[in-house]
Amino acid sequence: MNKRTFLPILAAAAAAVCLVPGPAAGQQDVVLTIRDGQPAISFALPPFAASESAKAAAEEVHAVLEADLKYTRIFSLLPKSYYAYIQTQNFKTIRFEDWQSINAAVLFTAEVSQAGNGELVLERNFYDVKSKRQILPGKRYQAKPADLRFLAHRMADEIMKSYGEKPLFTSKIAFVSDRDGNNEIYMMDYDGANQTRLTFNKTQDYSPAWSPDASRLAYTSYQQLTAGLYILDVYEGKRTPVSTRGGNFYSPSWSSDGRRLAFASTMDGNANMEIYAAEIEAKPTRVGRIKRLTFSQNSDTAPTWSPNGRQVAFTSDRAGTPQIYVMDAEGGNVQRISFGASYHDSPAWSPAGDRIVYVARVDNVFDLYIYSIRTQSVQKLTESNARNESPSWSPDGRHVVFTSNMRGGSQIWVIDADGANLRPLTSQGANKLPDWGN
Amino acid sequence: MKRALILSLTILLAASFTVSCKPKVKPVPKPVQAVEQPKVEKIEPQVPVQKPRLSEEELYMAKSLEQLNSEKPLALINFDYDEYVIREDAKAILDANAAWLKRWPSAKILVEGHCDERGTEDYNLALGEKRAQAAYDYLVGLGISGSRMKTLSYGKSQPLDMSKDDSAMARNSRDQFLVIEK
């Protein structure tokens, strides 16, 4: 059984899923188990110890870390009232029996103090209660007050890594917003915090797609009366055009090794969009050969790579209505995978490669559906009598970010892959086309 | 004798004066009357200097692209929901647009395909391309060179009408024509 995929979704039904922590030296003997009816690991996160001047900072980090851990649904945080039963709050000498008595499986403690230069120092420990051993070696962090959220996300990522999970708390979601006048590219944290503008054009920028190393964005920019495709090195501010030939370029998608960029284009003077793949070099960004993958006389759009790079899913109206197809990476062996509705679009391949989420229109309502490649079955993900579209997976495949007008305006929402925990991430202006980076 | 001569000369002079001048009439004081208005002379405005009259061509060339486009020389066309077939009412508009393009053979245009919001992003980008291409093909059929036209799709990103009713949807499903070169 694939624990990564089924842990949060089918935890209640799972018989016994073993979680072996990551490769931290000398920690291999720590084994945590989820049992029937016990959906999550009981996690003790008592208030952080702090000097008087570091109290607010400690509370901030604690709150962000707590929200991160809840978001995973792997952990179940102990009720705060339980901590009253713990006799000693001195985290240097922990009485594991006390923690065991309140059913804590793991314990995370931290102490926050002021460094001399206005920065904060946080020392944390993470224990398995039963074995009384550290799951991660103790660690100290130093951070500026402005970076406390990031510090909390980093610690949450390290906790996830210790369970062999792909971290997502420091990941960024790119999206399009018109909050400053016209459509530009922005990014935000996974929880909607730190919304930051990335492009500054008078004309619109569209359809951002993160490179797998999360340092570059491919996007469509409406400049010089063309829909051109560019790669932006986000942390260097450097922009590279993918093609200076004519034609329009839309809907870019990176292969998971970052070496190919698929997109839909009219670059050969073709009346309808076809799918192409460009070879991309990194550091510095360079664009190599561009190969055409589709040759239908219809619109082929919205490519998305399988994580192993061997296949591309895309939308085509070659059968008269827009449907989802899968082809191999060279363009051959095309197979339709969407049935049952007259309108499908915007496929996104899951990070584990086992599922494709896409949009289907049924009775004029657009919802997200998850297609399982192994069973070829389809599960409805959203249910909101609205237009839900442009889905993108979280790095761990447990969440899907998408655009919805369920509250009127176009906003970005996130939902767990089993349909739980629907929540909005944006509210300022109209926001759309989210892409969740690694 | 001398006195008599002076006297006679004086008389003669006086007589000659009396003969040449009108007798002085003593002014009779009149009752005060309203002062007569002076006559008004109407000044006609000066004929202004005329600039050399510009030909239609010169007027066209003098305009910036922004000015030209603000006059909307090329009317937009609308499409039915989820369609990219040129409607009958759109044909008349495209005929007029073709006539304008023939009148100004150096002009180049951008054909922008737009969609209403009832559809997904990617599908609407593709539909916008098809709508732009449909007008492009129609204009080529009327003898306009394809080298004078570019196409572009905005999908559903640039609605004309932000409201959500049916007439807004109908308005937003359209091709717009932008002059990009004169």
Coordinates of C-alpha atoms in Angstrom, one line a residue:
Chain A
M1 CA 0.0 0.0 0.0
N2 CA 1.2 3.4 -0.9
K3 CA 1.3 5.2 2.4
R4 CA 2.0 8.6 0.8
T5 CA -1.1 8.5 -1.2
F6 CA -3.6 6.9 1.1
L7 CA -2.5 8.0 4.5
P8 CA -4.7 11.1 4.8
I9 CA -7.5 9.9 2.7
L10 CA -8.1 6.4 3.8
A11 CA -6.5 6.6 7.3
A12 CA -9.7 5.5 9.0
A13 CA -10.0 2.5 6.7
A14 CA -6.3 1.6 6.8
A15 CA -5.4 -1.4 8.8
A16 CA -2.0 -0.5 10.0
V17 CA 0.2 1.9 8.2
C18 CA 3.8 2.1 9.5
L19 CA 5.6 5.4 9.3
V20 CA 9.3 5.1 9.4
P21 CA 11.1 8.3 10.0
G22 CA 13.7 9.7 7.6
P23 CA 17.4 9.0 7.5
A24 CA 18.3 11.0 10.6
A25 CA 21.4 9.1 12.0
G26 CA 20.7 6.6 14.7
Q27 CA 17.0 7.1 14.6
Q28 CA 16.0 4.2 12.5
D29 CA 14.5 2.3 15.5
V30 CA 11.7 4.8 15.9
V31 CA 8.6 3.4 14.4
L32 CA 5.2 5.1 14.6
T33 CA 2.0 3.3 13.8
I34 CA -1.4 4.4 12.8
R35 CA -4.1 2.0 14.0
D36 CA -7.8 1.5 13.2
G37 CA -9.9 4.4 14.2
Q38 CA -7.0 6.5 15.2
P39 CA -6.7 8.7 12.2
A40 CA -3.7 10.7 13.1
I41 CA -0.5 10.8 15.1
S42 CA -1.2 12.4 18.5
F43 CA 1.1 15.4 18.5
A44 CA 2.0 17.4 21.6
L45 CA 2.9 21.0 20.8
P46 CA 3.0 22.8 24.2
P47 CA 3.5 26.6 24.3
F48 CA 7.1 27.5 23.6
A49 CA 9.2 28.7 26.5
A50 CA 10.3 32.3 25.9
S51 CA 12.0 35.2 27.7
E52 CA 9.7 38.1 28.3
S53 CA 10.9 40.0 25.3
A54 CA 10.6 37.0 23.0
K55 CA 7.1 36.0 24.1
A56 CA 5.2 37.5 21.2
A57 CA 7.6 36.0 18.7
A58 CA 7.3 32.6 20.4
E59 CA 3.5 32.8 20.2
E60 CA 3.7 33.7 16.5
V61 CA 5.9 30.8 15.6
H62 CA 3.9 28.4 17.7
A63 CA 0.6 29.5 16.0
V64 CA 2.0 29.1 12.5
L65 CA 3.6 25.7 13.2
E66 CA 0.3 24.6 14.8
A67 CA -1.7 25.6 11.7
D68 CA 0.9 23.8 9.5
L69 CA 0.6 20.6 11.4
K70 CA -3.2 20.7 11.5
Y71 CA -3.1 21.2 7.7
T72 CA -1.3 17.9 7.2
R73 CA -4.1 15.8 8.8
I74 CA -1.3 13.4 9.6
F75 CA -1.1 14.8 13.1
S76 CA -3.8 15.3 15.6
L77 CA -2.8 18.1 18.0
L78 CA -3.5 17.4 21.7
P79 CA -6.0 19.8 23.3
K80 CA -4.3 22.6 25.0
S81 CA -5.9 21.8 28.3
Y82 CA -4.0 18.6 28.5
Y83 CA -0.8 20.4 29.0
A84 CA -2.0 21.4 32.5
Y85 CA -1.4 17.8 33.5
I86 CA 2.3 18.1 32.8
Q87 CA 4.1 18.7 36.0
T88 CA 7.3 20.2 34.8
Q89 CA 7.5 22.7 32.1
N90 CA 11.3 22.6 32.1
F91 CA 12.0 21.2 28.7
K92 CA 15.6 20.4 29.5
T93 CA 14.4 17.5 31.7
I94 CA 11.4 15.9 30.1
R95 CA 9.4 13.3 32.0
F96 CA 8.2 11.2 29.1
E97 CA 5.8 9.3 31.4
D98 CA 3.8 12.5 31.9
W99 CA 3.5 13.0 28.1
Q100 CA 2.6 9.4 27.7
S101 CA -0.1 9.7 30.3
I102 CA -1.9 12.3 28.2
N103 CA -1.5 10.1 25.1
A104 CA 1.1 12.1 23.3
A105 CA 2.9 10.1 20.6
V106 CA 5.3 12.8 19.7
L107 CA 6.4 15.9 21.5
F108 CA 7.8 19.1 20.0
T109 CA 9.3 21.7 22.3
A110 CA 11.0 25.0 21.7
E111 CA 12.6 27.8 23.6
V112 CA 12.8 31.3 22.1
S113 CA 15.1 34.1 23.1
Q114 CA 16.4 37.4 21.8
A115 CA 19.7 37.5 20.1
G116 CA 21.7 40.7 20.6
N117 CA 21.0 42.2 17.2
G118 CA 17.2 42.2 17.4
E119 CA 17.0 38.7 15.8
L120 CA 15.5 35.8 17.6
V121 CA 17.0 32.4 18.5
L122 CA 14.8 29.4 18.6
E123 CA 16.0 26.0 19.9
R124 CA 13.7 23.1 19.2
N125 CA 13.5 19.4 20.1
F126 CA 11.3 16.7 18.6
Y127 CA 10.8 13.5 20.5
D128 CA 9.1 10.2 20.1
V129 CA 7.4 9.9 23.5
K130 CA 7.3 6.1 23.9
S131 CA 11.0 5.5 23.0
K132 CA 12.0 8.7 24.7
R133 CA 14.3 9.5 21.8
Q134 CA 14.7 12.4 19.5
I135 CA 13.1 12.0 16.1
L136 CA 15.2 14.8 14.8
P137 CA 18.5 16.0 16.4
G138 CA 18.0 19.1 18.4
K139 CA 18.5 22.3 16.4
R140 CA 18.9 26.1 16.9
Y141 CA 17.6 28.7 14.4
Q142 CA 18.3 32.4 14.2
A143 CA 15.8 34.6 12.3
K144 CA 14.8 38.2 11.9
P145 CA 11.3 39.1 13.3
A146 CA 10.0 39.4 9.8
D147 CA 11.0 35.8 8.9
L148 CA 9.2 34.1 11.8
R149 CA 6.4 32.6 9.6
F150 CA 9.1 31.2 7.3
L151 CA 11.0 29.8 10.3
A152 CA 7.8 28.0 11.4
H153 CA 7.2 26.6 7.9
R154 CA 10.8 25.4 7.8
M155 CA 10.4 23.5 11.0
A156 CA 7.1 22.0 9.7
D157 CA 8.8 20.9 6.5
E158 CA 11.5 19.2 8.6
I159 CA 8.9 17.4 10.6
M160 CA 7.3 16.2 7.4
K161 CA 10.7 15.1 5.9
S162 CA 11.3 13.1 9.1
Y163 CA 8.3 11.0 8.1
G164 CA 9.5 10.6 4.6
E165 CA 7.0 13.1 3.3
K166 CA 7.4 15.7 0.6
P167 CA 7.3 19.1 2.4
L168 CA 5.0 21.8 1.3
F169 CA 5.0 24.5 3.9
T170 CA 7.7 26.6 2.3
S171 CA 6.3 26.1 -1.2
K172 CA 4.9 29.0 -3.2
I173 CA 1.7 29.3 -5.2
A174 CA 2.0 31.5 -8.3
F175 CA -1.2 33.0 -9.6
V176 CA -2.6 35.9 -11.7
S177 CA -4.3 38.9 -10.1
D178 CA -5.7 42.1 -11.4
R179 CA -5.5 43.8 -7.9
D180 CA -3.0 46.5 -9.2
G181 CA -4.9 47.3 -12.4
N182 CA -4.2 44.6 -15.0
N183 CA -3.4 40.9 -14.9
E184 CA 0.0 40.3 -13.4
I185 CA 1.8 37.4 -11.9
Y186 CA 2.0 37.1 -8.1
M187 CA 3.0 34.4 -5.6
M188 CA 2.0 33.6 -2.1
D189 CA 2.7 31.1 0.6
Y190 CA 0.7 27.8 0.7
D191 CA -1.6 29.4 3.3
G192 CA -2.2 32.6 1.4
A193 CA 0.2 34.7 3.4
N194 CA 2.9 37.0 1.8
Q195 CA 1.2 37.7 -1.5
T196 CA 3.9 39.3 -3.6
R197 CA 3.8 40.8 -7.1
L198 CA 6.4 39.4 -9.6
T199 CA 5.7 41.0 -13.0
F200 CA 5.3 44.6 -13.9
N201 CA 3.9 45.0 -17.5
K202 CA 1.3 47.4 -18.9
T203 CA -0.2 44.5 -20.8
Q204 CA -1.3 41.3 -19.2
D205 CA 0.8 38.3 -17.9
Y206 CA -0.9 35.0 -17.7
S207 CA -0.7 31.3 -16.9
P208 CA 2.3 31.0 -14.6
A209 CA 4.0 27.6 -14.2
W210 CA 6.8 26.9 -11.6
S211 CA 9.9 25.1 -12.7
P212 CA 10.5 22.0 -10.5
D213 CA 13.3 23.7 -8.6
A214 CA 10.8 26.5 -7.8
S215 CA 13.2 29.2 -8.9
R216 CA 11.7 30.0 -12.3
L217 CA 8.3 30.7 -13.7
A218 CA 7.2 30.1 -17.3
Y219 CA 4.3 32.4 -18.3
T220 CA 2.5 34.0 -21.2
S221 CA 3.1 37.7 -21.6
Y222 CA 1.0 39.8 -23.9
Q223 CA 3.7 42.0 -25.3
Q224 CA 4.4 43.4 -28.7
L225 CA 0.9 42.4 -29.8
T226 CA 1.7 38.7 -29.3
A227 CA 1.1 36.2 -26.6
G228 CA 4.8 35.4 -26.0
L229 CA 6.3 32.8 -23.6
Y230 CA 8.9 33.8 -21.1
I231 CA 10.9 32.2 -18.3
L232 CA 11.4 34.5 -15.3
D233 CA 14.2 33.7 -12.9
V234 CA 12.1 34.9 -9.9
Y235 CA 15.0 35.5 -7.5
E236 CA 17.2 37.1 -10.0
G237 CA 14.6 39.1 -11.9
K238 CA 16.0 37.9 -15.2
R239 CA 13.6 37.1 -18.1
T240 CA 14.3 34.8 -21.1
P241 CA 12.0 34.5 -24.1
V242 CA 11.2 30.9 -25.1
S243 CA 10.8 31.8 -28.8
T244 CA 11.3 35.0 -30.7
R245 CA 9.5 33.5 -33.7
G246 CA 6.0 34.6 -34.5
G247 CA 2.9 33.0 -33.2
N248 CA 1.2 32.8 -29.8
F249 CA 2.1 30.8 -26.8
Y250 CA -0.1 29.6 -24.0
S251 CA -0.4 27.3 -21.0
P252 CA 3.2 26.3 -20.2
S253 CA 4.0 23.2 -18.2
W254 CA 7.4 21.9 -16.9
S255 CA 8.6 18.3 -16.9
S256 CA 9.5 17.2 -13.4
D257 CA 13.2 17.2 -14.3
G258 CA 13.0 20.8 -15.4
R259 CA 14.5 20.1 -18.8
R260 CA 11.4 20.3 -21.0
L261 CA 8.7 22.9 -21.2
A262 CA 5.5 21.9 -22.9
F263 CA 3.1 24.6 -24.2
A264 CA 0.3 25.2 -26.7
S265 CA 1.2 27.5 -29.6
T266 CA 0.4 28.7 -33.1
M267 CA 4.1 29.2 -33.9
D268 CA 4.1 27.3 -37.2
G269 CA 1.3 29.5 -38.5
N270 CA -1.1 26.7 -37.6
A271 CA -4.7 28.0 -37.3
N272 CA -5.3 25.9 -34.2
M273 CA -3.1 25.5 -31.2
E274 CA -0.8 22.5 -31.1
I275 CA 1.4 21.2 -28.3
Y276 CA 5.1 21.7 -28.4
A277 CA 8.0 20.9 -26.0
A278 CA 11.1 23.1 -25.7
E279 CA 14.3 21.8 -24.3
I280 CA 15.4 24.1 -21.4
E281 CA 18.8 24.4 -19.7
A282 CA 19.1 25.9 -16.3
K283 CA 21.7 28.3 -14.7
P284 CA 21.7 30.3 -16.9
T285 CA 18.3 29.6 -18.4
R286 CA 18.7 28.7 -22.1
V287 CA 16.1 27.5 -24.6
G288 CA 17.1 24.7 -27.0
R289 CA 15.3 22.8 -29.6
I290 CA 11.5 23.0 -29.8
K291 CA 9.7 19.9 -30.9
R292 CA 6.1 19.8 -32.1
L293 CA 4.1 17.0 -30.4
T294 CA 0.6 17.2 -31.9
F295 CA -0.5 17.5 -35.5
S296 CA -4.3 17.4 -35.3
Q297 CA -6.3 19.9 -37.2
N298 CA -8.0 20.8 -34.0
S299 CA -7.1 22.7 -30.8
D300 CA -4.6 20.8 -28.6
T301 CA -4.0 22.7 -25.4
A302 CA -3.3 22.6 -21.6
P303 CA -0.4 20.1 -21.5
T304 CA 0.7 18.5 -18.2
W305 CA 3.6 16.1 -17.8
S306 CA 3.5 12.8 -16.1
P307 CA 6.0 13.0 -13.2
N308 CA 8.3 10.4 -14.9
G309 CA 8.4 12.6 -18.0
R310 CA 7.2 9.8 -20.3
Q311 CA 3.7 11.1 -21.0
V312 CA 1.8 14.3 -21.5
A313 CA -1.9 14.8 -20.8
F314 CA -3.7 17.5 -22.7
T315 CA -7.0 18.9 -23.9
S316 CA -8.2 18.4 -27.5
D317 CA -11.4 19.0 -29.3
R318 CA -10.5 16.5 -32.0
A319 CA -13.6 14.5 -31.1
G320 CA -15.8 17.5 -31.5
T321 CA -15.9 18.5 -27.8
P322 CA -13.0 19.3 -25.5
Q323 CA -11.7 16.1 -23.9
I324 CA -8.6 14.9 -22.0
Y325 CA -6.0 12.8 -23.8
V326 CA -2.7 11.2 -22.9
M327 CA 0.1 10.8 -25.3
D328 CA 3.7 9.7 -24.9
A329 CA 6.4 12.4 -24.6
E330 CA 7.2 12.2 -28.3
G331 CA 3.6 12.7 -29.4
G332 CA 2.6 9.2 -30.2
N333 CA 0.1 6.7 -28.8
V334 CA -2.7 9.2 -28.1
Q335 CA -5.5 7.9 -25.8
R336 CA -8.6 9.6 -24.6
I337 CA -9.1 9.3 -20.9
S338 CA -12.2 11.5 -20.2
F339 CA -15.7 10.3 -20.8
G340 CA -19.1 11.0 -19.5
A341 CA -19.3 14.8 -20.0
S342 CA -19.2 16.9 -23.1
Y343 CA -16.6 19.3 -21.8
H344 CA -13.3 18.5 -20.0
D345 CA -10.3 20.8 -19.6
S346 CA -7.2 21.7 -17.6
P347 CA -5.6 18.4 -16.6
A348 CA -3.0 18.3 -13.9
W349 CA -1.0 15.2 -13.2
S350 CA -0.5 14.3 -9.6
P351 CA 3.1 14.3 -8.2
A352 CA 3.0 10.6 -7.6
G353 CA 1.8 10.0 -11.1
D354 CA -1.3 8.0 -10.1
R355 CA -4.0 10.6 -10.6
I356 CA -5.0 13.4 -13.0
V357 CA -7.3 16.1 -11.7
Y358 CA -9.3 18.0 -14.4
V359 CA -12.4 20.1 -14.9
A360 CA -15.6 18.7 -16.2
R361 CA -18.8 20.6 -17.1
V362 CA -21.9 18.9 -16.1
D363 CA -25.3 20.7 -16.4
N364 CA -23.4 24.0 -16.9
V365 CA -21.6 23.5 -13.6
F366 CA -17.8 23.3 -13.7
D367 CA -16.3 21.0 -11.0
L368 CA -13.0 19.3 -10.4
Y369 CA -12.7 15.5 -10.8
I370 CA -9.9 13.2 -10.0
Y371 CA -9.2 10.4 -12.4
S372 CA -7.3 7.4 -11.1
I373 CA -4.9 6.0 -13.8
R374 CA -4.7 2.5 -12.3
T375 CA -8.5 2.0 -11.9
Q376 CA -9.6 4.4 -14.5
S377 CA -12.3 5.6 -12.1
V378 CA -13.3 9.1 -11.5
Q379 CA -14.1 10.8 -8.2
K380 CA -15.7 14.2 -7.9
L381 CA -13.6 16.6 -5.9
T382 CA -15.6 19.8 -5.6
E383 CA -19.3 20.4 -5.2
S384 CA -20.2 24.1 -5.2
N385 CA -22.7 24.9 -8.0
A386 CA -20.1 27.3 -9.4
R387 CA -17.2 27.3 -11.8
N388 CA -14.2 25.6 -10.3
E389 CA -11.2 25.4 -12.6
S390 CA -7.5 25.5 -13.2
P391 CA -6.5 22.9 -10.6
S392 CA -2.9 22.4 -9.5
W393 CA -1.6 19.8 -7.0
S394 CA 0.4 20.5 -3.8
P395 CA 3.9 19.0 -3.9
D396 CA 2.8 16.1 -1.7
G397 CA -0.3 15.4 -3.7
R398 CA -2.6 15.9 -0.7
H399 CA -4.2 19.2 -1.7
V400 CA -5.4 20.9 -4.8
V401 CA -5.4 24.6 -5.4
F402 CA -7.9 26.0 -8.0
T403 CA -9.9 29.0 -9.1
S404 CA -13.5 29.3 -8.1
N405 CA -16.3 31.9 -8.4
M406 CA -18.4 30.1 -5.7
R407 CA -18.6 33.4 -3.7
G408 CA -19.1 35.6 -6.8
G409 CA -15.7 36.9 -7.8
S410 CA -12.9 34.8 -9.1
Q411 CA -10.7 33.7 -6.2
I412 CA -8.2 31.1 -5.4
W413 CA -9.2 28.2 -3.1
V414 CA -7.6 25.1 -1.8
I415 CA -9.1 21.8 -0.9
D416 CA -7.8 18.5 0.4
A417 CA -7.6 15.7 -2.3
D418 CA -10.5 13.9 -0.5
G419 CA -12.8 16.9 -0.7
A420 CA -12.3 18.1 2.9
N421 CA -11.0 21.5 4.2
L422 CA -12.2 23.8 1.5
R423 CA -10.8 27.3 2.1
P424 CA -10.1 30.5 0.2
L425 CA -6.6 31.9 -0.1
T426 CA -7.2 35.2 -1.8
S427 CA -9.7 38.1 -1.6
Q428 CA -8.1 41.2 -3.1
G429 CA -9.0 41.8 -6.7
A430 CA -9.8 38.9 -9.1
N431 CA -7.4 36.1 -8.8
K432 CA -6.9 33.0 -10.9
L433 CA -4.7 30.4 -12.6
P434 CA -2.9 29.1 -9.5
D435 CA 0.2 26.9 -9.9
W436 CA 1.6 25.2 -6.8
G437 CA 5.4 25.0 -6.8
N438 CA 7.6 22.6 -5.0
Chain B
M1 CA -8.1 162.9 -48.7
K2 CA -5.9 160.3 -47.0
R3 CA -8.6 159.7 -44.4
A4 CA -11.2 159.5 -47.2
L5 CA -9.1 156.9 -48.9
I6 CA -8.6 154.7 -45.8
L7 CA -12.3 155.0 -45.1
S8 CA -13.3 154.1 -48.6
L9 CA -10.8 151.1 -48.5
T10 CA -12.3 150.0 -45.2
I11 CA -15.8 150.2 -46.6
L12 CA -14.7 148.4 -49.6
L13 CA -13.1 145.7 -47.6
A14 CA -16.1 145.5 -45.3
A15 CA -18.3 145.4 -48.4
S16 CA -16.3 142.6 -49.9
F17 CA -16.5 140.6 -46.7
T18 CA -20.2 141.1 -46.6
V19 CA -20.5 139.9 -50.1
S20 CA -18.3 136.8 -49.6
C21 CA -19.5 135.7 -46.2
K22 CA -22.9 134.7 -45.2
P23 CA -24.4 137.0 -42.7
K24 CA -23.9 135.7 -39.3
V25 CA -27.2 134.2 -37.9
K26 CA -27.6 134.6 -34.3
P27 CA -28.1 131.0 -32.8
V28 CA -31.5 130.5 -31.4
P29 CA -31.3 128.4 -28.3
K30 CA -33.3 125.2 -28.9
P31 CA -35.0 123.0 -26.4
V32 CA -32.8 120.1 -25.2
Q33 CA -33.2 117.1 -27.4
A34 CA -32.1 113.4 -27.0
V35 CA -28.6 112.9 -28.4
E36 CA -28.7 111.2 -31.7
Q37 CA -26.8 107.7 -31.5
P38 CA -23.6 107.6 -33.5
K39 CA -23.8 105.3 -36.4
V40 CA -22.4 101.8 -35.7
E41 CA -20.0 100.4 -38.1
K42 CA -20.0 96.6 -38.0
I43 CA -16.5 95.1 -38.2
E44 CA -16.6 92.0 -40.1
P45 CA -14.2 89.3 -38.7
Q46 CA -11.0 89.1 -40.5
V47 CA -10.9 86.1 -42.8
P48 CA -8.7 83.6 -41.0
V49 CA -5.6 82.2 -42.6
Q50 CA -6.3 78.7 -44.0
K51 CA -3.9 75.9 -43.6
P52 CA -3.3 74.1 -46.8
R53 CA -6.3 71.7 -46.9
L54 CA -5.2 68.1 -46.1
S55 CA -6.2 65.3 -48.2
E56 CA -7.9 62.2 -46.7
E57 CA -4.6 60.4 -47.0
E58 CA -2.8 63.2 -45.2
L59 CA -5.3 63.3 -42.4
Y60 CA -4.9 59.5 -42.0
M61 CA -1.2 59.7 -41.9
A62 CA -1.2 62.6 -39.4
K63 CA -3.0 60.5 -36.8
S64 CA -1.2 58.5 -34.2
L65 CA -2.2 54.9 -33.9
E66 CA -3.9 55.7 -30.6
Q67 CA -6.0 58.5 -32.3
L68 CA -6.9 56.2 -35.2
N69 CA -7.9 53.3 -32.9
S70 CA -9.9 55.6 -30.6
E71 CA -12.1 56.4 -33.7
K72 CA -12.8 52.7 -34.0
P73 CA -12.4 52.5 -37.7
L74 CA -13.0 48.7 -37.6
A75 CA -16.1 47.6 -35.8
L76 CA -16.1 44.5 -33.6
I77 CA -18.1 41.4 -34.4
N78 CA -19.9 39.1 -32.0
F79 CA -20.2 35.3 -31.8
D80 CA -22.8 32.9 -30.5
Y81 CA -22.1 31.1 -27.3
D82 CA -19.2 28.7 -27.6
E83 CA -19.1 29.2 -31.4
Y84 CA -16.5 30.6 -33.8
V85 CA -18.6 30.6 -36.9
I86 CA -19.0 34.1 -38.5
R87 CA -22.6 35.1 -38.1
E88 CA -24.6 36.8 -40.9
D89 CA -24.7 40.1 -39.0
A90 CA -20.9 39.9 -38.6
K91 CA -20.3 39.4 -42.3
A92 CA -21.7 42.9 -43.1
I93 CA -19.3 44.3 -40.5
L94 CA -16.4 42.4 -41.8
D95 CA -17.2 43.5 -45.4
A96 CA -17.0 47.1 -44.1
N97 CA -13.8 46.3 -42.3
A98 CA -12.4 44.8 -45.5
A99 CA -13.4 47.9 -47.4
W100 CA -11.5 50.1 -44.9
L101 CA -8.4 47.8 -45.2
K102 CA -8.6 48.2 -49.0
R103 CA -8.9 51.9 -48.7
W104 CA -5.8 52.0 -46.5
P105 CA -3.6 49.3 -48.1
S106 CA -0.6 50.0 -45.8
A107 CA -2.5 49.4 -42.6
K108 CA -1.9 46.2 -40.6
I109 CA -4.3 44.9 -37.9
L110 CA -4.4 42.6 -35.0
V111 CA -7.5 40.4 -34.7
E112 CA -8.2 39.7 -31.1
G113 CA -10.4 36.8 -30.1
H114 CA -12.3 37.2 -26.9
C115 CA -14.7 34.9 -25.0
D116 CA -17.3 35.3 -22.2
E117 CA -16.6 33.8 -18.8
R118 CA -18.7 30.6 -19.3
G119 CA -15.8 28.3 -19.9
T120 CA -12.4 27.3 -18.6
E121 CA -9.3 29.3 -19.1
D122 CA -7.5 27.0 -21.5
Y123 CA -10.5 26.2 -23.6
N124 CA -11.4 29.9 -23.9
L125 CA -7.8 30.7 -25.0
A126 CA -8.2 28.1 -27.8
L127 CA -11.7 29.4 -28.6
G128 CA -10.4 32.9 -28.8
E129 CA -7.7 31.8 -31.3
K130 CA -10.4 30.1 -33.4
R131 CA -12.6 33.2 -33.4
A132 CA -9.6 35.4 -34.4
Q133 CA -8.7 32.9 -37.1
A134 CA -12.3 32.8 -38.4
A135 CA -12.3 36.6 -39.0
Y136 CA -8.8 36.3 -40.5
D137 CA -9.9 33.7 -42.9
Y138 CA -13.0 35.7 -43.8
L139 CA -11.0 38.8 -44.5
V140 CA -8.5 36.8 -46.6
G141 CA -11.5 35.5 -48.6
L142 CA -12.3 39.2 -49.3
G143 CA -8.9 39.8 -50.7
I144 CA -7.1 41.1 -47.7
S145 CA -3.5 39.8 -47.5
G146 CA -2.8 37.5 -44.6
S147 CA 0.5 39.4 -44.1
R148 CA -1.5 42.4 -43.0
M149 CA -3.1 40.6 -40.1
K150 CA -2.0 39.0 -36.8
T151 CA -4.2 37.0 -34.5
L152 CA -4.2 36.8 -30.7
S153 CA -6.5 35.2 -28.1
Y154 CA -7.3 36.9 -24.8
G155 CA -9.6 34.0 -23.8
K156 CA -12.0 35.3 -21.2
S157 CA -9.4 37.7 -19.6
Q158 CA -10.7 41.0 -21.1
P159 CA -14.5 41.2 -20.8
L160 CA -16.1 44.4 -22.2
D161 CA -19.1 44.0 -19.8
M162 CA -18.4 42.8 -16.3
S163 CA -22.0 42.0 -15.5
K164 CA -23.1 38.4 -15.5
D165 CA -26.4 38.6 -17.5
D166 CA -26.9 37.1 -21.0
S167 CA -26.4 40.3 -22.8
A168 CA -23.0 40.8 -21.2
M169 CA -22.1 37.3 -22.2
A170 CA -23.2 38.0 -25.8
R171 CA -21.2 41.2 -25.9
N172 CA -18.1 39.6 -24.5
S173 CA -18.0 36.9 -27.2
R174 CA -16.3 38.9 -29.8
D175 CA -13.4 39.7 -32.2
Q176 CA -11.9 43.1 -31.8
F177 CA -9.7 44.7 -34.5
L178 CA -6.8 46.9 -33.6
V179 CA -4.8 48.9 -36.1
I180 CA -1.2 48.1 -35.4
E181 CA 0.6 49.7 -38.3
K182 CA -0.4 52.4 -40.8

